[in-house]
mmCIF file of C-alpha atoms and ligand atoms in Angstrom:
data_model
loop_
_atom_site.group_PDB
_atom_site.id
_atom_site.type_symbol
_atom_site.label_atom_id
_atom_site.label_comp_id
_atom_site.label_asym_id
_atom_site.label_seq_id
_atom_site.Cartn_x
_atom_site.Cartn_y
_atom_site.Cartn_z
ATOM 1 C CA MET Y 1 -16.557 -41.190 -28.715
ATOM 2 C CA LYS Y 2 -14.914 -37.890 -29.324
ATOM 3 C CA PRO Y 3 -14.336 -35.949 -25.996
ATOM 4 C CA THR Y 4 -16.352 -32.807 -25.669
ATOM 5 C CA ILE Y 5 -14.258 -29.720 -25.170
ATOM 6 C CA PRO Y 6 -16.049 -27.382 -22.752
ATOM 7 C CA THR Y 7 -16.350 -23.738 -23.848
ATOM 8 C CA ILE Y 8 -14.600 -21.748 -21.025
ATOM 9 C CA VAL Y 9 -17.109 -19.058 -20.152
ATOM 10 C CA PRO Y 10 -15.821 -16.760 -17.280
ATOM 11 C CA ALA Y 11 -18.144 -15.909 -14.475
ATOM 12 C CA ASP Y 12 -19.597 -12.333 -14.634
ATOM 13 C CA ARG Y 13 -17.477 -11.247 -11.793
ATOM 14 C CA MET Y 14 -14.334 -11.752 -13.884
ATOM 15 C CA ASN Y 15 -15.566 -9.343 -16.579
ATOM 16 C CA GLY Y 16 -16.214 -6.688 -13.737
ATOM 17 C CA LEU Y 17 -12.477 -6.682 -12.647
ATOM 18 C CA PRO Y 18 -10.806 -3.366 -13.391
ATOM 19 C CA LYS Y 19 -8.312 -3.260 -16.120
ATOM 20 C CA GLN Y 20 -4.594 -3.471 -15.061
ATOM 21 C CA PHE Y 21 -3.453 -0.020 -16.166
ATOM 22 C CA PHE Y 22 0.236 -0.479 -15.499
ATOM 23 C CA ALA Y 23 0.638 -3.900 -17.269
ATOM 24 C CA ALA Y 24 1.088 -2.181 -20.685
ATOM 25 C CA LEU Y 25 3.772 0.217 -19.244
ATOM 26 C CA VAL Y 26 5.686 -2.609 -17.639
ATOM 27 C CA ALA Y 27 5.629 -4.451 -20.913
ATOM 28 C CA ARG Y 28 6.993 -1.388 -22.753
ATOM 29 C CA ALA Y 29 9.712 -0.889 -20.199
ATOM 30 C CA GLN Y 30 10.729 -4.553 -20.492
ATOM 31 C CA ALA Y 31 10.797 -4.167 -24.351
ATOM 32 C CA ARG Y 32 13.243 -1.247 -23.976
ATOM 33 C CA VAL Y 33 15.510 -3.265 -21.595
ATOM 34 C CA ALA Y 34 15.353 -6.128 -23.981
ATOM 35 C CA ALA Y 35 16.398 -3.798 -26.957
ATOM 36 C CA GLY Y 36 19.576 -3.016 -24.917
ATOM 37 C CA HIS Y 37 18.637 0.416 -23.463
ATOM 38 C CA ASP Y 38 19.955 1.247 -19.882
ATOM 39 C CA VAL Y 39 16.527 1.841 -18.284
ATOM 40 C CA ILE Y 40 16.143 3.288 -14.850
ATOM 41 C CA ASN Y 41 12.861 1.941 -13.493
ATOM 42 C CA LEU Y 42 11.334 4.288 -10.928
ATOM 43 C CA GLY Y 43 7.775 3.189 -11.975
ATOM 44 C CA GLN Y 44 7.082 0.403 -9.486
ATOM 45 C CA GLY Y 45 6.634 0.073 -5.731
ATOM 46 C CA ASN Y 46 8.926 -2.986 -5.196
ATOM 47 C CA PRO Y 47 11.492 -2.394 -2.419
ATOM 48 C CA ASP Y 48 14.943 -2.940 -3.905
ATOM 49 C CA LEU Y 49 16.885 -3.673 -0.808
ATOM 50 C CA PRO Y 50 17.248 -7.176 0.797
ATOM 51 C CA THR Y 51 15.622 -8.419 4.001
ATOM 52 C CA ALA Y 52 17.810 -7.973 7.075
ATOM 53 C CA PRO Y 53 20.144 -11.044 7.722
ATOM 54 C CA HIS Y 54 18.702 -11.913 11.152
ATOM 55 C CA ILE Y 55 15.211 -12.290 9.586
ATOM 56 C CA VAL Y 56 16.639 -14.495 6.781
ATOM 57 C CA ALA Y 57 18.496 -16.590 9.264
ATOM 58 C CA ALA Y 58 15.319 -17.031 11.462
ATOM 59 C CA LEU Y 59 13.562 -18.334 8.252
ATOM 60 C CA GLN Y 60 16.485 -20.678 7.493
ATOM 61 C CA GLU Y 61 16.407 -22.082 11.003
ATOM 62 C CA ALA Y 62 12.651 -22.370 11.113
ATOM 63 C CA ALA Y 63 12.597 -24.111 7.698
ATOM 64 C CA ALA Y 64 14.566 -27.025 9.206
ATOM 65 C CA ASN Y 65 12.025 -27.379 11.950
ATOM 66 C CA PRO Y 66 9.676 -30.363 11.326
ATOM 67 C CA LEU Y 67 6.843 -28.654 13.185
ATOM 68 C CA TYR Y 68 6.539 -26.169 10.364
ATOM 69 C CA HIS Y 69 6.375 -28.789 7.720
ATOM 70 C CA ARG Y 70 2.886 -29.627 8.883
ATOM 71 C CA TYR Y 71 -0.222 -27.657 8.353
ATOM 72 C CA PRO Y 72 -0.044 -24.455 10.383
ATOM 73 C CA PRO Y 73 -2.968 -23.677 12.567
ATOM 74 C CA PHE Y 74 -6.090 -22.169 10.903
ATOM 75 C CA GLN Y 75 -5.667 -18.319 11.463
ATOM 76 C CA GLY Y 76 -1.945 -18.457 12.012
ATOM 77 C CA TYR Y 77 0.381 -19.148 15.075
ATOM 78 C CA ARG Y 78 -0.355 -17.278 18.264
ATOM 79 C CA PHE Y 79 3.213 -16.274 18.734
ATOM 80 C CA LEU Y 80 3.018 -14.265 15.443
ATOM 81 C CA LYS Y 81 -0.200 -12.476 16.674
ATOM 82 C CA GLU Y 82 1.447 -11.784 19.992
ATOM 83 C CA ALA Y 83 4.517 -10.284 18.136
ATOM 84 C CA VAL Y 84 2.152 -7.965 16.205
ATOM 85 C CA ALA Y 85 0.489 -6.840 19.391
ATOM 86 C CA GLU Y 86 3.861 -6.265 21.053
ATOM 87 C CA ARG Y 87 5.058 -4.258 18.014
ATOM 88 C CA TYR Y 88 1.893 -2.035 17.996
ATOM 89 C CA MET Y 89 2.279 -1.386 21.697
ATOM 90 C CA ALA Y 90 5.898 -0.399 21.326
ATOM 91 C CA ASP Y 91 5.585 1.692 18.210
ATOM 92 C CA TYR Y 92 2.112 3.231 18.632
ATOM 93 C CA GLY Y 93 1.008 2.628 22.201
ATOM 94 C CA VAL Y 94 -1.921 0.706 20.771
ATOM 95 C CA GLU Y 95 -3.122 -2.343 22.845
ATOM 96 C CA LEU Y 96 -4.313 -5.301 20.696
ATOM 97 C CA ASP Y 97 -5.723 -8.585 21.851
ATOM 98 C CA PRO Y 98 -3.692 -11.198 19.845
ATOM 99 C CA ASP Y 99 -6.697 -13.627 19.892
ATOM 100 C CA THR Y 100 -9.491 -11.360 18.681
ATOM 101 C CA GLU Y 101 -7.872 -8.206 17.176
ATOM 102 C CA VAL Y 102 -5.143 -9.579 14.801
ATOM 103 C CA ALA Y 103 -5.679 -11.467 11.607
ATOM 104 C CA VAL Y 104 -2.699 -12.946 9.707
ATOM 105 C CA LEU Y 105 -2.803 -12.209 5.930
ATOM 106 C CA PHE Y 106 -1.087 -13.383 2.831
ATOM 107 C CA GLY Y 107 0.127 -9.827 2.224
ATOM 108 C CA GLY Y 108 -1.730 -6.616 2.630
ATOM 109 C CA LYS Y 109 -3.206 -6.919 -0.871
ATOM 110 C CA THR Y 110 -5.128 -9.937 0.167
ATOM 111 C CA GLY Y 111 -6.661 -8.268 3.147
ATOM 112 C CA LEU Y 112 -7.580 -5.162 1.213
ATOM 113 C CA VAL Y 113 -9.557 -7.297 -1.214
ATOM 114 C CA GLU Y 114 -11.004 -9.456 1.480
ATOM 115 C CA ILE Y 115 -12.452 -6.617 3.537
ATOM 116 C CA SER Y 116 -14.842 -5.703 0.720
ATOM 117 C CA GLN Y 117 -15.984 -9.348 0.399
ATOM 118 C CA VAL Y 118 -16.849 -9.618 4.080
ATOM 119 C CA LEU Y 119 -18.684 -6.273 4.418
ATOM 120 C CA LEU Y 120 -20.076 -5.276 0.999
ATOM 121 C CA ASN Y 121 -23.301 -6.352 -0.717
ATOM 122 C CA PRO Y 122 -24.158 -5.316 -4.344
ATOM 123 C CA GLY Y 123 -25.644 -1.872 -4.163
ATOM 124 C CA ASP Y 124 -23.460 -0.851 -1.159
ATOM 125 C CA VAL Y 125 -21.142 2.064 -1.635
ATOM 126 C CA CYS Y 126 -17.483 2.110 -0.724
ATOM 127 C CA LEU Y 127 -15.685 5.372 -0.515
ATOM 128 C CA VAL Y 128 -12.306 5.253 -2.242
ATOM 129 C CA PRO Y 129 -9.466 7.793 -2.417
ATOM 130 C CA ASP Y 130 -8.674 9.177 -5.902
ATOM 131 C CA PRO Y 131 -5.753 8.857 -6.667
ATOM 132 C CA GLY Y 132 -5.346 5.732 -4.804
ATOM 133 C CA TYR Y 133 -4.012 2.140 -4.689
ATOM 134 C CA PRO Y 134 -5.873 0.141 -7.286
ATOM 135 C CA ASP Y 135 -6.252 -2.915 -5.197
ATOM 136 C CA TYR Y 136 -9.150 -1.221 -3.348
ATOM 137 C CA TRP Y 137 -11.088 -1.197 -6.765
ATOM 138 C CA SER Y 138 -10.508 -4.936 -7.256
ATOM 139 C CA GLY Y 139 -12.037 -5.890 -3.930
ATOM 140 C CA VAL Y 140 -15.113 -3.599 -4.438
ATOM 141 C CA ALA Y 141 -15.636 -4.970 -7.958
ATOM 142 C CA LEU Y 142 -15.449 -8.597 -6.757
ATOM 143 C CA ALA Y 143 -18.142 -7.730 -4.102
ATOM 144 C CA GLY Y 144 -20.332 -6.245 -6.774
ATOM 145 C CA ALA Y 145 -20.507 -3.028 -4.763
ATOM 146 C CA GLU Y 146 -20.252 0.593 -6.065
ATOM 147 C CA MET Y 147 -17.177 2.862 -5.730
ATOM 148 C CA VAL Y 148 -17.565 6.495 -4.974
ATOM 149 C CA MET Y 149 -14.318 8.466 -5.301
ATOM 150 C CA MET Y 150 -13.066 10.892 -2.643
ATOM 151 C CA PRO Y 151 -10.799 13.327 -4.650
ATOM 152 C CA LEU Y 152 -7.460 14.094 -3.008
ATOM 153 C CA HIS Y 153 -6.154 17.545 -3.883
ATOM 154 C CA GLU Y 154 -2.799 19.105 -3.286
ATOM 155 C CA ALA Y 155 -4.480 22.160 -1.745
ATOM 156 C CA ASN Y 156 -6.018 20.015 0.993
ATOM 157 C CA GLY Y 157 -2.870 18.054 1.715
ATOM 158 C CA TYR Y 158 -4.191 15.120 -0.307
ATOM 159 C CA LEU Y 159 -6.751 14.468 2.464
ATOM 160 C CA PRO Y 160 -10.407 13.748 1.499
ATOM 161 C CA ASP Y 161 -12.986 16.458 2.145
ATOM 162 C CA TYR Y 162 -15.853 14.696 3.884
ATOM 163 C CA GLU Y 163 -18.146 17.727 3.582
ATOM 164 C CA ARG Y 164 -18.245 17.245 -0.307
ATOM 165 C CA ILE Y 165 -19.524 13.631 -0.332
ATOM 166 C CA ASP Y 166 -23.087 13.505 -1.645
ATOM 167 C CA ALA Y 167 -25.655 12.740 1.074
ATOM 168 C CA ALA Y 168 -27.353 10.021 -1.069
ATOM 169 C CA CYS Y 169 -24.049 8.330 -1.353
ATOM 170 C CA LEU Y 170 -23.348 8.628 2.244
ATOM 171 C CA ALA Y 171 -26.688 6.793 3.118
ATOM 172 C CA ARG Y 172 -25.416 3.803 1.072
ATOM 173 C CA ALA Y 173 -21.784 3.973 2.214
ATOM 174 C CA LYS Y 174 -20.622 1.074 4.349
ATOM 175 C CA LEU Y 175 -16.873 1.070 3.981
ATOM 176 C CA MET Y 176 -14.081 3.535 3.234
ATOM 177 C CA PHE Y 177 -10.386 3.195 2.416
ATOM 178 C CA LEU Y 178 -7.736 5.587 3.714
ATOM 179 C CA ASN Y 179 -4.009 5.272 3.123
ATOM 180 C CA TYR Y 180 -1.429 7.438 4.892
ATOM 181 C CA PRO Y 181 1.506 7.730 4.305
ATOM 182 C CA ASN Y 182 -0.204 7.800 0.935
ATOM 183 C CA ASN Y 183 0.518 5.940 -2.229
ATOM 184 C CA PRO Y 184 0.834 7.626 -4.763
ATOM 185 C CA THR Y 185 0.851 11.212 -3.328
ATOM 186 C CA SER Y 186 3.279 10.522 -0.382
ATOM 187 C CA ALA Y 187 1.045 12.653 1.871
ATOM 188 C CA VAL Y 188 0.852 11.895 5.560
ATOM 189 C CA ALA Y 189 -2.186 12.235 7.902
ATOM 190 C CA ASP Y 190 -2.273 14.130 11.259
ATOM 191 C CA ARG Y 191 -4.262 13.538 14.376
ATOM 192 C CA PRO Y 192 -7.066 16.055 13.701
ATOM 193 C CA PHE Y 193 -7.696 14.450 10.310
ATOM 194 C CA TYR Y 194 -8.021 10.994 12.026
ATOM 195 C CA GLU Y 195 -10.341 12.530 14.687
ATOM 196 C CA GLU Y 196 -12.570 13.993 11.981
ATOM 197 C CA THR Y 197 -12.558 10.574 10.275
ATOM 198 C CA ILE Y 198 -13.797 8.814 13.378
ATOM 199 C CA ARG Y 199 -16.528 11.318 13.884
ATOM 200 C CA PHE Y 200 -17.520 11.075 10.203
ATOM 201 C CA ALA Y 201 -17.484 7.183 10.443
ATOM 202 C CA GLU Y 202 -19.562 7.187 13.541
ATOM 203 C CA ARG Y 203 -22.124 9.651 12.310
ATOM 204 C CA ASN Y 204 -22.670 7.746 8.978
ATOM 205 C CA GLY Y 205 -22.112 4.157 10.140
ATOM 206 C CA ILE Y 206 -19.164 3.702 7.831
ATOM 207 C CA VAL Y 207 -16.302 1.188 8.482
ATOM 208 C CA VAL Y 208 -12.831 2.670 8.088
ATOM 209 C CA ALA Y 209 -10.080 0.584 6.434
ATOM 210 C CA SER Y 210 -6.804 2.287 7.209
ATOM 211 C CA ASP Y 211 -4.077 1.018 4.761
ATOM 212 C CA PHE Y 212 -0.855 1.609 6.786
ATOM 213 C CA ALA Y 213 1.521 -0.097 4.301
ATOM 214 C CA TYR Y 214 4.045 2.786 4.660
ATOM 215 C CA GLY Y 215 3.472 3.158 8.400
ATOM 216 C CA ALA Y 216 7.207 2.831 9.112
ATOM 217 C CA ILE Y 217 8.424 5.284 6.435
ATOM 218 C CA GLY Y 218 8.379 8.851 7.782
ATOM 219 C CA PHE Y 219 11.078 11.438 7.212
ATOM 220 C CA ASP Y 220 12.637 14.462 8.987
ATOM 221 C CA GLY Y 221 12.244 12.783 12.372
ATOM 222 C CA HIS Y 222 8.423 12.315 12.002
ATOM 223 C CA ARG Y 223 7.093 8.790 12.642
ATOM 224 C CA PRO Y 224 3.806 8.424 10.877
ATOM 225 C CA ILE Y 225 0.783 7.931 13.169
ATOM 226 C CA SER Y 226 -1.430 4.837 13.241
ATOM 227 C CA PHE Y 227 -5.172 5.346 12.780
ATOM 228 C CA LEU Y 228 -5.570 3.022 15.825
ATOM 229 C CA GLU Y 229 -3.822 5.543 18.139
ATOM 230 C CA LEU Y 230 -6.879 7.678 18.112
ATOM 231 C CA PRO Y 231 -9.532 7.010 20.667
ATOM 232 C CA GLY Y 232 -12.652 5.351 19.227
ATOM 233 C CA ALA Y 233 -10.705 4.044 16.041
ATOM 234 C CA LYS Y 234 -11.083 0.463 17.060
ATOM 235 C CA GLU Y 235 -14.908 0.874 17.272
ATOM 236 C CA VAL Y 236 -15.061 2.085 13.694
ATOM 237 C CA GLY Y 237 -12.447 0.153 11.855
ATOM 238 C CA VAL Y 238 -9.258 -1.859 11.161
ATOM 239 C CA GLU Y 239 -5.767 -1.128 9.912
ATOM 240 C CA PHE Y 240 -3.725 -3.101 7.513
ATOM 241 C CA TYR Y 241 -0.052 -3.461 8.290
ATOM 242 C CA THR Y 242 2.352 -5.173 5.992
ATOM 243 C CA MET Y 243 5.958 -6.557 6.516
ATOM 244 C CA SER Y 244 6.675 -5.804 2.768
ATOM 245 C CA LYS Y 245 7.821 -2.180 3.186
ATOM 246 C CA THR Y 246 8.949 -2.005 6.830
ATOM 247 C CA TYR Y 247 11.207 -4.996 6.642
ATOM 248 C CA ASN Y 248 11.838 -5.376 2.873
ATOM 249 C CA MET Y 249 9.808 -8.527 2.902
ATOM 250 C CA ALA Y 250 7.633 -7.916 -0.126
ATOM 251 C CA GLY Y 251 8.317 -11.413 -1.570
ATOM 252 C CA TRP Y 252 7.480 -13.168 1.775
ATOM 253 C CA ARG Y 253 3.833 -12.170 1.667
ATOM 254 C CA VAL Y 254 3.023 -11.492 5.266
ATOM 255 C CA ALA Y 255 0.636 -8.802 6.645
ATOM 256 C CA PHE Y 256 -1.949 -8.324 9.270
ATOM 257 C CA ALA Y 257 -5.273 -6.733 9.736
ATOM 258 C CA VAL Y 258 -5.627 -5.294 13.334
ATOM 259 C CA GLY Y 259 -8.422 -3.504 15.195
ATOM 260 C CA ASN Y 260 -12.120 -4.081 15.354
ATOM 261 C CA ALA Y 261 -12.682 -7.574 16.661
ATOM 262 C CA GLU Y 262 -15.851 -8.224 14.622
ATOM 263 C CA ILE Y 263 -14.192 -7.230 11.315
ATOM 264 C CA ILE Y 264 -11.128 -9.375 12.350
ATOM 265 C CA ARG Y 265 -13.523 -12.273 12.981
ATOM 266 C CA LEU Y 266 -15.086 -11.861 9.632
ATOM 267 C CA ILE Y 267 -11.740 -11.753 7.835
ATOM 268 C CA ASN Y 268 -10.705 -14.838 9.626
ATOM 269 C CA LEU Y 269 -13.807 -16.625 8.800
ATOM 270 C CA MET Y 270 -13.481 -15.862 5.129
ATOM 271 C CA GLN Y 271 -9.934 -17.157 5.296
ATOM 272 C CA ASP Y 272 -10.937 -20.337 7.071
ATOM 273 C CA HIS Y 273 -12.765 -21.128 3.809
ATOM 274 C CA MET Y 274 -9.901 -20.275 1.490
ATOM 275 C CA TYR Y 275 -6.570 -20.961 3.246
ATOM 276 C CA VAL Y 276 -4.858 -22.714 6.212
ATOM 277 C CA SER Y 277 -2.556 -19.753 6.860
ATOM 278 C CA LEU Y 278 1.114 -19.058 5.873
ATOM 279 C CA PHE Y 279 4.096 -21.436 5.924
ATOM 280 C CA GLY Y 280 4.960 -21.786 9.634
ATOM 281 C CA ALA Y 281 8.597 -20.942 8.965
ATOM 282 C CA VAL Y 282 7.488 -17.570 7.355
ATOM 283 C CA GLN Y 283 5.410 -16.894 10.360
ATOM 284 C CA ALA Y 284 8.429 -17.674 12.621
ATOM 285 C CA ALA Y 285 10.654 -15.287 10.591
ATOM 286 C CA ALA Y 286 7.958 -12.553 10.649
ATOM 287 C CA ALA Y 287 7.755 -12.833 14.438
ATOM 288 C CA ALA Y 288 11.525 -12.614 14.617
ATOM 289 C CA ALA Y 289 11.357 -9.432 12.542
ATOM 290 C CA LEU Y 290 8.687 -7.873 14.775
ATOM 291 C CA THR Y 291 10.257 -8.693 18.151
ATOM 292 C CA GLY Y 292 13.934 -8.387 17.129
ATOM 293 C CA PRO Y 293 16.147 -5.316 16.902
ATOM 294 C CA GLN Y 294 14.513 -2.513 14.842
ATOM 295 C CA GLU Y 295 17.753 -0.933 13.669
ATOM 296 C CA CYS Y 296 17.091 -2.254 10.189
ATOM 297 C CA VAL Y 297 13.872 -0.241 9.994
ATOM 298 C CA ARG Y 298 15.570 3.030 11.190
ATOM 299 C CA GLU Y 299 18.463 2.283 8.684
ATOM 300 C CA LEU Y 300 15.817 1.838 5.878
ATOM 301 C CA CYS Y 301 14.131 5.067 6.641
ATOM 302 C CA ALA Y 302 17.576 6.842 6.618
ATOM 303 C CA VAL Y 303 18.387 5.342 3.242
ATOM 304 C CA TYR Y 304 14.980 6.492 1.755
ATOM 305 C CA GLU Y 305 15.467 10.068 3.234
ATOM 306 C CA SER Y 306 18.943 10.321 1.830
ATOM 307 C CA ARG Y 307 17.720 9.162 -1.612
ATOM 308 C CA ARG Y 308 14.834 11.621 -1.377
ATOM 309 C CA ASN Y 309 17.249 14.557 -0.636
ATOM 310 C CA ALA Y 310 19.556 13.553 -3.463
ATOM 311 C CA LEU Y 311 16.761 13.109 -5.935
ATOM 312 C CA TYR Y 312 14.994 16.311 -5.048
ATOM 313 C CA ALA Y 313 18.176 18.364 -5.043
ATOM 314 C CA GLU Y 314 18.669 17.339 -8.593
ATOM 315 C CA LEU Y 315 15.043 17.772 -9.569
ATOM 316 C CA HIS Y 316 15.168 21.188 -8.231
ATOM 317 C CA ARG Y 317 18.317 21.926 -10.132
ATOM 318 C CA ILE Y 318 16.642 20.990 -13.479
ATOM 319 C CA GLY Y 319 13.762 23.112 -12.537
ATOM 320 C CA TRP Y 320 11.129 20.323 -11.721
ATOM 321 C CA ASN Y 321 9.763 21.651 -8.464
ATOM 322 C CA ALA Y 322 7.465 19.821 -6.144
ATOM 323 C CA GLN Y 323 6.937 19.141 -2.512
ATOM 324 C CA PRO Y 324 9.419 16.403 -1.412
ATOM 325 C CA PRO Y 325 7.594 13.385 0.260
ATOM 326 C CA ALA Y 326 7.174 13.451 4.045
ATOM 327 C CA GLY Y 327 6.564 9.702 4.111
ATOM 328 C CA SER Y 328 6.352 6.599 1.949
ATOM 329 C CA PHE Y 329 8.995 6.027 -0.779
ATOM 330 C CA PHE Y 330 7.285 7.827 -3.572
ATOM 331 C CA GLY Y 331 7.726 11.252 -5.106
ATOM 332 C CA TRP Y 332 4.555 12.850 -6.695
ATOM 333 C CA LEU Y 333 5.324 15.295 -9.387
ATOM 334 C CA PRO Y 334 3.287 17.570 -11.685
ATOM 335 C CA VAL Y 335 3.856 17.090 -15.378
ATOM 336 C CA PRO Y 336 4.858 20.127 -17.520
ATOM 337 C CA ALA Y 337 2.063 22.041 -19.424
ATOM 338 C CA GLY Y 338 0.913 20.380 -22.533
ATOM 339 C CA PHE Y 339 1.380 16.757 -21.334
ATOM 340 C CA THR Y 340 -0.987 14.310 -19.807
ATOM 341 C CA SER Y 341 0.448 12.001 -17.089
ATOM 342 C CA ALA Y 342 0.573 9.126 -19.601
ATOM 343 C CA SER Y 343 2.144 11.186 -22.496
ATOM 344 C CA PHE Y 344 4.687 12.444 -20.167
ATOM 345 C CA ALA Y 345 5.470 9.105 -18.750
ATOM 346 C CA ASP Y 346 5.804 7.788 -22.411
ATOM 347 C CA LEU Y 347 8.132 10.686 -23.299
ATOM 348 C CA LEU Y 348 10.351 9.945 -20.244
ATOM 349 C CA LEU Y 349 10.549 6.261 -21.129
ATOM 350 C CA GLU Y 350 11.248 6.848 -24.848
ATOM 351 C CA GLN Y 351 13.612 9.822 -24.614
ATOM 352 C CA ALA Y 352 15.261 9.318 -21.099
ATOM 353 C CA ASN Y 353 14.849 5.706 -20.526
ATOM 354 C CA VAL Y 354 13.315 6.494 -17.207
ATOM 355 C CA VAL Y 355 10.222 4.551 -16.112
ATOM 356 C CA THR Y 356 7.652 6.624 -14.021
ATOM 357 C CA ALA Y 357 4.109 5.679 -13.068
ATOM 358 C CA PRO Y 358 1.484 7.939 -14.819
ATOM 359 C CA GLY Y 359 -0.788 9.377 -12.201
ATOM 360 C CA ILE Y 360 -4.013 8.579 -14.289
ATOM 361 C CA GLY Y 361 -3.380 4.861 -13.397
ATOM 362 C CA PHE Y 362 -4.354 5.731 -9.813
ATOM 363 C CA GLY Y 363 -7.639 7.329 -10.728
ATOM 364 C CA GLU Y 364 -8.896 10.458 -12.491
ATOM 365 C CA HIS Y 365 -7.491 12.914 -9.986
ATOM 366 C CA GLY Y 366 -4.059 11.443 -10.649
ATOM 367 C CA GLN Y 367 -4.096 13.230 -14.019
ATOM 368 C CA GLY Y 368 -1.255 15.705 -14.302
ATOM 369 C CA TYR Y 369 1.176 13.954 -12.207
ATOM 370 C CA VAL Y 370 3.687 11.202 -12.310
ATOM 371 C CA ARG Y 371 4.897 8.976 -9.464
ATOM 372 C CA LEU Y 372 8.618 8.225 -9.028
ATOM 373 C CA GLY Y 373 9.730 5.462 -6.590
ATOM 374 C CA LEU Y 374 12.881 6.068 -4.420
ATOM 375 C CA LEU Y 375 13.686 2.446 -5.178
ATOM 376 C CA ALA Y 376 17.183 2.754 -6.829
ATOM 377 C CA PRO Y 377 20.476 3.765 -5.513
ATOM 378 C CA GLU Y 378 21.179 7.419 -5.145
ATOM 379 C CA GLU Y 379 23.457 7.703 -8.165
ATOM 380 C CA ARG Y 380 20.745 6.156 -10.350
ATOM 381 C CA LEU Y 381 18.096 8.521 -8.998
ATOM 382 C CA ILE Y 382 20.386 11.457 -9.709
ATOM 383 C CA GLU Y 383 21.116 10.049 -13.120
ATOM 384 C CA ALA Y 384 17.374 9.725 -13.787
ATOM 385 C CA ALA Y 385 16.953 13.418 -12.908
ATOM 386 C CA GLU Y 386 19.929 14.419 -15.092
ATOM 387 C CA ARG Y 387 18.505 12.523 -18.080
ATOM 388 C CA ILE Y 388 15.126 14.210 -17.596
ATOM 389 C CA GLY Y 389 16.784 17.620 -17.237
ATOM 390 C CA ALA Y 390 18.679 17.092 -20.441
ATOM 391 C CA LEU Y 391 15.279 17.023 -22.273
ATOM 392 C CA GLY Y 392 15.076 20.760 -21.468
ATOM 393 C CA LEU Y 393 11.331 20.655 -20.507
ATOM 394 C CA PHE Y 394 11.533 22.581 -17.304
ATOM 395 C CA GLY Y 395 13.606 25.716 -18.211
ATOM 396 C CA GLY Y 396 16.023 24.908 -15.276
HETATM 397 C C1 PLP U 401 -0.867 1.529 -0.622
HETATM 398 C C2 PLP U 401 -0.447 0.073 -0.633
HETATM 399 N N1 PLP U 401 -1.168 -0.788 0.217
HETATM 400 C C3 PLP U 401 -0.946 -2.032 0.253
HETATM 401 C C4 PLP U 401 0.052 -2.668 -0.404
HETATM 402 C C5 PLP U 401 0.188 -4.034 -0.343
HETATM 403 O O1 PLP U 401 1.419 -4.590 0.000
HETATM 404 P P1 PLP U 401 1.540 -6.161 0.187
HETATM 405 O O2 PLP U 401 0.508 -6.895 -0.425
HETATM 406 O O3 PLP U 401 2.933 -6.460 -0.265
HETATM 407 O O4 PLP U 401 1.401 -6.281 1.691
HETATM 408 C C6 PLP U 401 0.878 -1.922 -1.317
HETATM 409 C C7 PLP U 401 1.966 -2.361 -2.042
HETATM 410 O O5 PLP U 401 2.532 -1.885 -2.983
HETATM 411 C C8 PLP U 401 0.664 -0.414 -1.285
HETATM 412 O O6 PLP U 401 1.389 0.452 -2.046
#
């Protein structure tokens, strides 16, 4: 008998996934590289520097330990959760119970998608910053919930204005995402904003998911504050903290959700059904990073700050003026009159061989901007700005 070939029909939830805006740009940039052009890629958020040697050594040693060749415990090793609690106490003065207030994640991306699965039902509203990190959209779409955008405007320091959110939306809102230092705008949040956020969350019964991916990257002597530092924060939310940016460990896939014990329990419960936790040796190396010397973090911030200064001095010289970032490793720059964010990014790729991320890929309110990553050596950043200057678009 002839075998029957099944027709592959995707589940409805697959059709609801947001389109990957940046995939086309990445493909075009790769095509230019393949055609032999010297492309400077400032379009992505992938840290370019290696993980510190003592962390790599910790992985090498742990990989030889047969203990870690077995299944790790569900929900991760306690020593790792203790290391996270220790780090939060040392850096932010925040007390965390390693058993109930820390969940180990396969990278922050996973947790940001999971939180929507564990809290949102179809018909619920999730408040999402616009522009913002597209993974929030993915989680909300998978949960079948509805997104309501919170516009971030330069005039308001790229902080959402809670007063402007429609009352009917608020009644259905169950979750909101915040992200400071911010991707893509590079804005940072202050204490009064987080205090206002906690009051807003309490008044409206909304869970706050603070994405603190760039928590370690602050400039000019300012360390970004954690949402959990504020009294009452743990009652209303959780924070997502990743090793990717702080320790240049993006490829290792380690992050944490910390804060509200009930939300942590739900994330862990969901993960019990999907994973058995990370490779034990990766957990050992992550703990070594968190409890070991922190010079590598300070040095990394200094590198980004120096790159920022070099890039912005050159951008200023060519007449492209914008507020330099206070945190994160991104620059957020207005495009010249007559361009959209996408048409300008296309022009920079085609005429200067410089890849930038068009703001529209982060939401409607990203229109009119492009994002540049400080993720190349200083001389390449300067060269990128020089090539852009040579196009003569800024009158500088
Ligand atoms: C704002 C923001 N949140 C979260 C992440 C997730 O990082 P990871 O999945 O590597 O932990 C990123 C990575 O680029 C990010 O930019």
